[in-house]
CSV table of N, CA and C in Angstrom, one decimal:
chain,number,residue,atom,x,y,z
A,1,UNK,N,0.9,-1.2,0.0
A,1,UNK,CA,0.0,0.0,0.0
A,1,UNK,C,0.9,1.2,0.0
A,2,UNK,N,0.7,1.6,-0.8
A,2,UNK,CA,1.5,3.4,-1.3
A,2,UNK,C,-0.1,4.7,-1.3
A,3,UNK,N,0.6,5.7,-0.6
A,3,UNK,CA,-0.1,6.7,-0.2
A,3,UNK,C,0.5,7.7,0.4
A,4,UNK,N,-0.3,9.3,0.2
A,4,UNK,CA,0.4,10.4,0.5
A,4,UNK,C,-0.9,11.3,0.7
A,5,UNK,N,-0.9,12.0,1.8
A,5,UNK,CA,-1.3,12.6,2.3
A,5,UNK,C,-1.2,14.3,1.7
A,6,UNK,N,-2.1,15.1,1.3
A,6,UNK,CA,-1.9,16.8,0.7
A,6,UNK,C,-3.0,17.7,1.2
A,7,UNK,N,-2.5,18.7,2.2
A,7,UNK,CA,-3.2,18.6,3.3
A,7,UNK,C,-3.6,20.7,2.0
A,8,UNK,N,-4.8,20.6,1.9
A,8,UNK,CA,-5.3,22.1,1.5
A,8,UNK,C,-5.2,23.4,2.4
A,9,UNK,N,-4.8,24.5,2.3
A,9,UNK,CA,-5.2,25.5,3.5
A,9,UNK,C,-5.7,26.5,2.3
A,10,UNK,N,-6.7,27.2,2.4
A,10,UNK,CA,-7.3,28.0,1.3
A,10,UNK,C,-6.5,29.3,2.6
A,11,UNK,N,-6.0,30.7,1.9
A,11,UNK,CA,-5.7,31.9,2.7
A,11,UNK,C,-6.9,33.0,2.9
A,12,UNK,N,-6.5,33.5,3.6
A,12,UNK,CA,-7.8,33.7,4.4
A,12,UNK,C,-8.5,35.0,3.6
A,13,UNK,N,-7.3,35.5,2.9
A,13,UNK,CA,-8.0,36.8,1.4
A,13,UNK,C,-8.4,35.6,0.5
A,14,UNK,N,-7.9,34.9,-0.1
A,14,UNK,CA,-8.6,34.5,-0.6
A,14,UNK,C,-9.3,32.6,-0.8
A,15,UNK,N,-10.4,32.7,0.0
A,15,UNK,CA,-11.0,31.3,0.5
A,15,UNK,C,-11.7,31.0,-0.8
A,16,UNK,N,-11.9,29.9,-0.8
A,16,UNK,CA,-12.9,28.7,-1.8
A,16,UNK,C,-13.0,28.0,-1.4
A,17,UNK,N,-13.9,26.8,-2.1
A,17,UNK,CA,-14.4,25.5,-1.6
A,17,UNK,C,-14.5,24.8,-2.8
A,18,UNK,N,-13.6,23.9,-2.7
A,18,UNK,CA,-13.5,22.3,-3.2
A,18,UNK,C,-15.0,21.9,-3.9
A,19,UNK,N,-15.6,22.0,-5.2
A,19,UNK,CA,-16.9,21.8,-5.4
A,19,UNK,C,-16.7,20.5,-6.3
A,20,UNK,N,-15.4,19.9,-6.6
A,20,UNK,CA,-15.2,18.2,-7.2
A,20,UNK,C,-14.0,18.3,-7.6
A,21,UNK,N,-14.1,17.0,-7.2
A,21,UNK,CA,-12.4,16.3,-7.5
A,21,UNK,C,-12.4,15.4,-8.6
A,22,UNK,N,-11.6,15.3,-9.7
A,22,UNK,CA,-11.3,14.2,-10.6
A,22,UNK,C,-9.8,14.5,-11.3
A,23,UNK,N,-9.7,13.1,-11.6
A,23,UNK,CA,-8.2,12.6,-12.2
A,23,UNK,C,-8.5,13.1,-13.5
A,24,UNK,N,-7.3,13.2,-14.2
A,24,UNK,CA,-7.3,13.5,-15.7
A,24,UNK,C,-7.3,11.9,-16.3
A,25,UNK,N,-6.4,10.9,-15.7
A,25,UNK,CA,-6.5,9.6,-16.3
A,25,UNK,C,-7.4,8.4,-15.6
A,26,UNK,N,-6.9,8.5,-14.4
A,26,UNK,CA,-7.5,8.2,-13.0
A,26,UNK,C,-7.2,6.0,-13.1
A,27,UNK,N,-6.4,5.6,-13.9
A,27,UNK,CA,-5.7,4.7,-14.3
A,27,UNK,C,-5.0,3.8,-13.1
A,28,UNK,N,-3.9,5.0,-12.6
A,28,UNK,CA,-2.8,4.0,-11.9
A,28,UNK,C,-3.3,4.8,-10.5
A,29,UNK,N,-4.1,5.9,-9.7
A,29,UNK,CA,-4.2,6.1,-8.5
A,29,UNK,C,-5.6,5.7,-8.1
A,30,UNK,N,-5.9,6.3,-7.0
A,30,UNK,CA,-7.3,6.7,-6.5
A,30,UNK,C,-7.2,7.8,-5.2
A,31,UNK,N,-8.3,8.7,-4.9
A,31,UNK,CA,-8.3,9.5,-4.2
A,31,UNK,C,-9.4,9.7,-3.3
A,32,UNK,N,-9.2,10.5,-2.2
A,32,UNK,CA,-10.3,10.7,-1.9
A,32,UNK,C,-10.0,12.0,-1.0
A,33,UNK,N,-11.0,13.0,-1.0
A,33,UNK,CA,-10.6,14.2,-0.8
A,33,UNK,C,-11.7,14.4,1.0
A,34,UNK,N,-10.9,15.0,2.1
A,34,UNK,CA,-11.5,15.2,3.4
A,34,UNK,C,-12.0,16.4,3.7
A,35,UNK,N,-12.5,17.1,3.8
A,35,UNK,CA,-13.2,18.3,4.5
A,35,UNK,C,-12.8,18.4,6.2
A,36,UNK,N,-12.0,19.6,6.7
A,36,UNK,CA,-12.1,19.3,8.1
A,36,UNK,C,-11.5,20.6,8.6
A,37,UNK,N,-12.7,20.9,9.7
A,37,UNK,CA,-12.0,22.6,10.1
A,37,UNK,C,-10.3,23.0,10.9
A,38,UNK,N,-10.0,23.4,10.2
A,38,UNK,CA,-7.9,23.6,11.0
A,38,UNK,C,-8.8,24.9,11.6
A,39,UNK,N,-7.2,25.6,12.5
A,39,UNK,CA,-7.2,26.5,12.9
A,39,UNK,C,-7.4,28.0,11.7
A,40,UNK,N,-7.1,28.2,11.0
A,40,UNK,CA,-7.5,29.0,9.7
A,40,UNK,C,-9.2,28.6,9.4
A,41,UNK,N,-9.5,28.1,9.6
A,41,UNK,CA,-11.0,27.6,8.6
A,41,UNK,C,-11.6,26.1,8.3
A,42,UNK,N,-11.6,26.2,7.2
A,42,UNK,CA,-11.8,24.8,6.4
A,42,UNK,C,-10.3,24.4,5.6
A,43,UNK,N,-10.1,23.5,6.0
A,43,UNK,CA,-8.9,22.8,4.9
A,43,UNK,C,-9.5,21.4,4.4
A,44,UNK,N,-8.6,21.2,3.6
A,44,UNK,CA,-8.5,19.4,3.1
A,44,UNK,C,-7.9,19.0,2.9
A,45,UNK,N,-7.8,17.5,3.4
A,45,UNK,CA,-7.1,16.7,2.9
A,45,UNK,C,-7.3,15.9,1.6
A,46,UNK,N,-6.4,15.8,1.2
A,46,UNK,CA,-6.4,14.6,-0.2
A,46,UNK,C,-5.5,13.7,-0.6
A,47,UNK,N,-6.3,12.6,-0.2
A,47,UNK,CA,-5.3,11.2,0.2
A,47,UNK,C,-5.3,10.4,-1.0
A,48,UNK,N,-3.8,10.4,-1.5
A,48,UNK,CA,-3.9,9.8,-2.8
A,48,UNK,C,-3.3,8.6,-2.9
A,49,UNK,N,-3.9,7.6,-3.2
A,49,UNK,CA,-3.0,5.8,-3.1
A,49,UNK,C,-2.4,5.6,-4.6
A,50,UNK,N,-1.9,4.8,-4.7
A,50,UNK,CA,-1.2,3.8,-6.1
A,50,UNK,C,-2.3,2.7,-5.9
A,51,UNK,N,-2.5,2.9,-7.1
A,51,UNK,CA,-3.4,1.4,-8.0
A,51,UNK,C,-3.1,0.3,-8.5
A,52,UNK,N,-1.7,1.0,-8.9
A,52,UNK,CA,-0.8,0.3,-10.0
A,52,UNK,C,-0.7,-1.1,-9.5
A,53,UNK,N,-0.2,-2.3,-10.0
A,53,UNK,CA,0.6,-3.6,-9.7
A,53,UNK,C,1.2,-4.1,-10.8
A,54,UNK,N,1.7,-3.4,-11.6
A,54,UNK,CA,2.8,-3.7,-12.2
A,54,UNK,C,3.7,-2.9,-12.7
A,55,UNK,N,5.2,-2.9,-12.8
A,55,UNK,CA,6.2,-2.6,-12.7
A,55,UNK,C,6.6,-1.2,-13.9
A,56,UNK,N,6.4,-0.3,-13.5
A,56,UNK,CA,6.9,0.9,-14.5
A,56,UNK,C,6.4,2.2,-13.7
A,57,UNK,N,7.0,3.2,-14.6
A,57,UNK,CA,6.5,4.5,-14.1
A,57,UNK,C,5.1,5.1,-14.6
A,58,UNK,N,4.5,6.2,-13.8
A,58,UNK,CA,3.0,7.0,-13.9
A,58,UNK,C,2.9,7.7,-13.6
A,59,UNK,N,1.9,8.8,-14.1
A,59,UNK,CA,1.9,10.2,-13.7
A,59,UNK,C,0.4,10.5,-13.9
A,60,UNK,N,-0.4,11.2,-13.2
A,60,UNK,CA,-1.9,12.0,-13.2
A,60,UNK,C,-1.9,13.2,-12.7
A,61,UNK,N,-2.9,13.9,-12.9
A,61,UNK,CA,-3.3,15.4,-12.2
A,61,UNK,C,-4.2,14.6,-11.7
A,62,UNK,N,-4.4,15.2,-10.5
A,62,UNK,CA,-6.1,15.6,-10.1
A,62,UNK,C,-6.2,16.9,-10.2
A,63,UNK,N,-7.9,16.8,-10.7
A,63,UNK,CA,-8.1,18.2,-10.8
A,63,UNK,C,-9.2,19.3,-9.8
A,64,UNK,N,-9.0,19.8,-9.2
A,64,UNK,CA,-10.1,20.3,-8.3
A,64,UNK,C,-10.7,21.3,-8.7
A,65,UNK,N,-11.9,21.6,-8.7
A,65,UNK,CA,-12.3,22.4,-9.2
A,65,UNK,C,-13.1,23.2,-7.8
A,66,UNK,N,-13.0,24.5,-7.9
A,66,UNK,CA,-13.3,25.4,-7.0
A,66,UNK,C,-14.6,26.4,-7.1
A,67,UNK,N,-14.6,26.9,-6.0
A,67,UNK,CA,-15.7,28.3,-6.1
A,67,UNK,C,-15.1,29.4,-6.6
A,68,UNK,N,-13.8,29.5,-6.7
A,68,UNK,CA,-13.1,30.7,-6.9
A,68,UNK,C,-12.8,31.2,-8.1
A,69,UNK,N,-13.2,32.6,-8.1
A,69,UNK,CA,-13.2,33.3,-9.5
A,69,UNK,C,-11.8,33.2,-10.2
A,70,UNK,N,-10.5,33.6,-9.1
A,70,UNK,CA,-9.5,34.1,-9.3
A,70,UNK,C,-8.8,32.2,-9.7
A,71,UNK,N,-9.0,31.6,-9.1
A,71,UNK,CA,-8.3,30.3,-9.4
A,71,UNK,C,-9.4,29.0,-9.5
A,72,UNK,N,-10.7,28.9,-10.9
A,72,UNK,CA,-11.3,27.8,-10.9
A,72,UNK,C,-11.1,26.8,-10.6
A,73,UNK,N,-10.0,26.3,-11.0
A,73,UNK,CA,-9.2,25.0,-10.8
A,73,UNK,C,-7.8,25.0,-10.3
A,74,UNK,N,-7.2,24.0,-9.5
A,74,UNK,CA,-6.5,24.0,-9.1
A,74,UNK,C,-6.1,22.4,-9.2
A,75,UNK,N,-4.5,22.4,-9.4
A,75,UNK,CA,-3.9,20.8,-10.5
A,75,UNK,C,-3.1,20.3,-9.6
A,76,UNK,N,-3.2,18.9,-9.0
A,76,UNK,CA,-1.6,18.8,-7.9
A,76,UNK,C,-1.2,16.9,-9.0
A,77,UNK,N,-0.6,17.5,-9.3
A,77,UNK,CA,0.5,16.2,-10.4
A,77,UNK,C,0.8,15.1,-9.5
A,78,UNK,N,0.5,14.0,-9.7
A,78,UNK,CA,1.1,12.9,-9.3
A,78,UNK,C,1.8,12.1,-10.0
A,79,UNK,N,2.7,11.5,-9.5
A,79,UNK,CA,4.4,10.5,-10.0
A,79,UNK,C,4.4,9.3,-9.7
A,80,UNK,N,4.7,8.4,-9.9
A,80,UNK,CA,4.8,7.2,-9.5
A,80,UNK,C,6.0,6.2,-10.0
A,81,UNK,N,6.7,5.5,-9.6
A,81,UNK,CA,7.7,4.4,-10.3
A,81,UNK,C,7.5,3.2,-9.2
A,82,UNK,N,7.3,2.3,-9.8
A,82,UNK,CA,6.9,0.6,-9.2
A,82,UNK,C,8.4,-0.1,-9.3
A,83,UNK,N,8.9,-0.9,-8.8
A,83,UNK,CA,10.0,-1.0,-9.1
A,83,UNK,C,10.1,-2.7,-8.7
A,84,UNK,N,10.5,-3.5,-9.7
A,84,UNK,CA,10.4,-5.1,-9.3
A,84,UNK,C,11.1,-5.5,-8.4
A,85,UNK,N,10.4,-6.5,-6.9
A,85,UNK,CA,11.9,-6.7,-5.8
A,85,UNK,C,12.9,-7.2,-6.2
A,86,UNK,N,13.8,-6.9,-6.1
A,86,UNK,CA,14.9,-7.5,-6.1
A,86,UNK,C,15.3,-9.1,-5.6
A,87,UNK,N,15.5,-9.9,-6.7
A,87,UNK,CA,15.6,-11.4,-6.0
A,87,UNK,C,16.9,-11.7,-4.7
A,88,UNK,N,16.8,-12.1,-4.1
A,88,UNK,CA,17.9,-12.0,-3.4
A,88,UNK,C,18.1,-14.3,-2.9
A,89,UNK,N,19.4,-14.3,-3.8
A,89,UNK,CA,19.6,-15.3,-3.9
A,89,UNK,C,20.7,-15.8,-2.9
């Protein structure tokens, strides 16, 4: 199990709210996005796993789409490389 945690803080000039999340390929991860009040406001989390089970490299956006005039959308790239164990003879 591969996973990473990306924790949102919207600033306080200028707030929005998360109105959907999707991958551009949505192939080799999965996501899921948390709502939860920090000290500042509302943040989120967005917890993103590997899907993959076989051996090579990957890459996706998610894409979030916002309330905000000034930034509709907002892109966080994801990376990935699977790497075969090493036999140990």
């Amino acid at each position: 199990e591969i996973s990473q945690t990306v924790v949102i803080i919207p600033e306080k000039e200028y707030p929005f709210i998360i109105i959907k999340t999707t991958a551009k390929q949505g192939n080799d991860i999965k996501f899921k996005l948390e709502e939860q009040k920090g000290d500042a406001g509302t943040e989120y989390q967005l917890i993103v796993g590997n899907s993959r089970r076989q051996a090579g490299r990957y890459q996706d956006t998610i894409v979030l789409k916002t309330d905000s005039k000034l930034k509709p959308e907002l892109e966080i790239r994801v990376y990935g490389n699977i790497i075969e164990p090493k036999n140990e003879d």
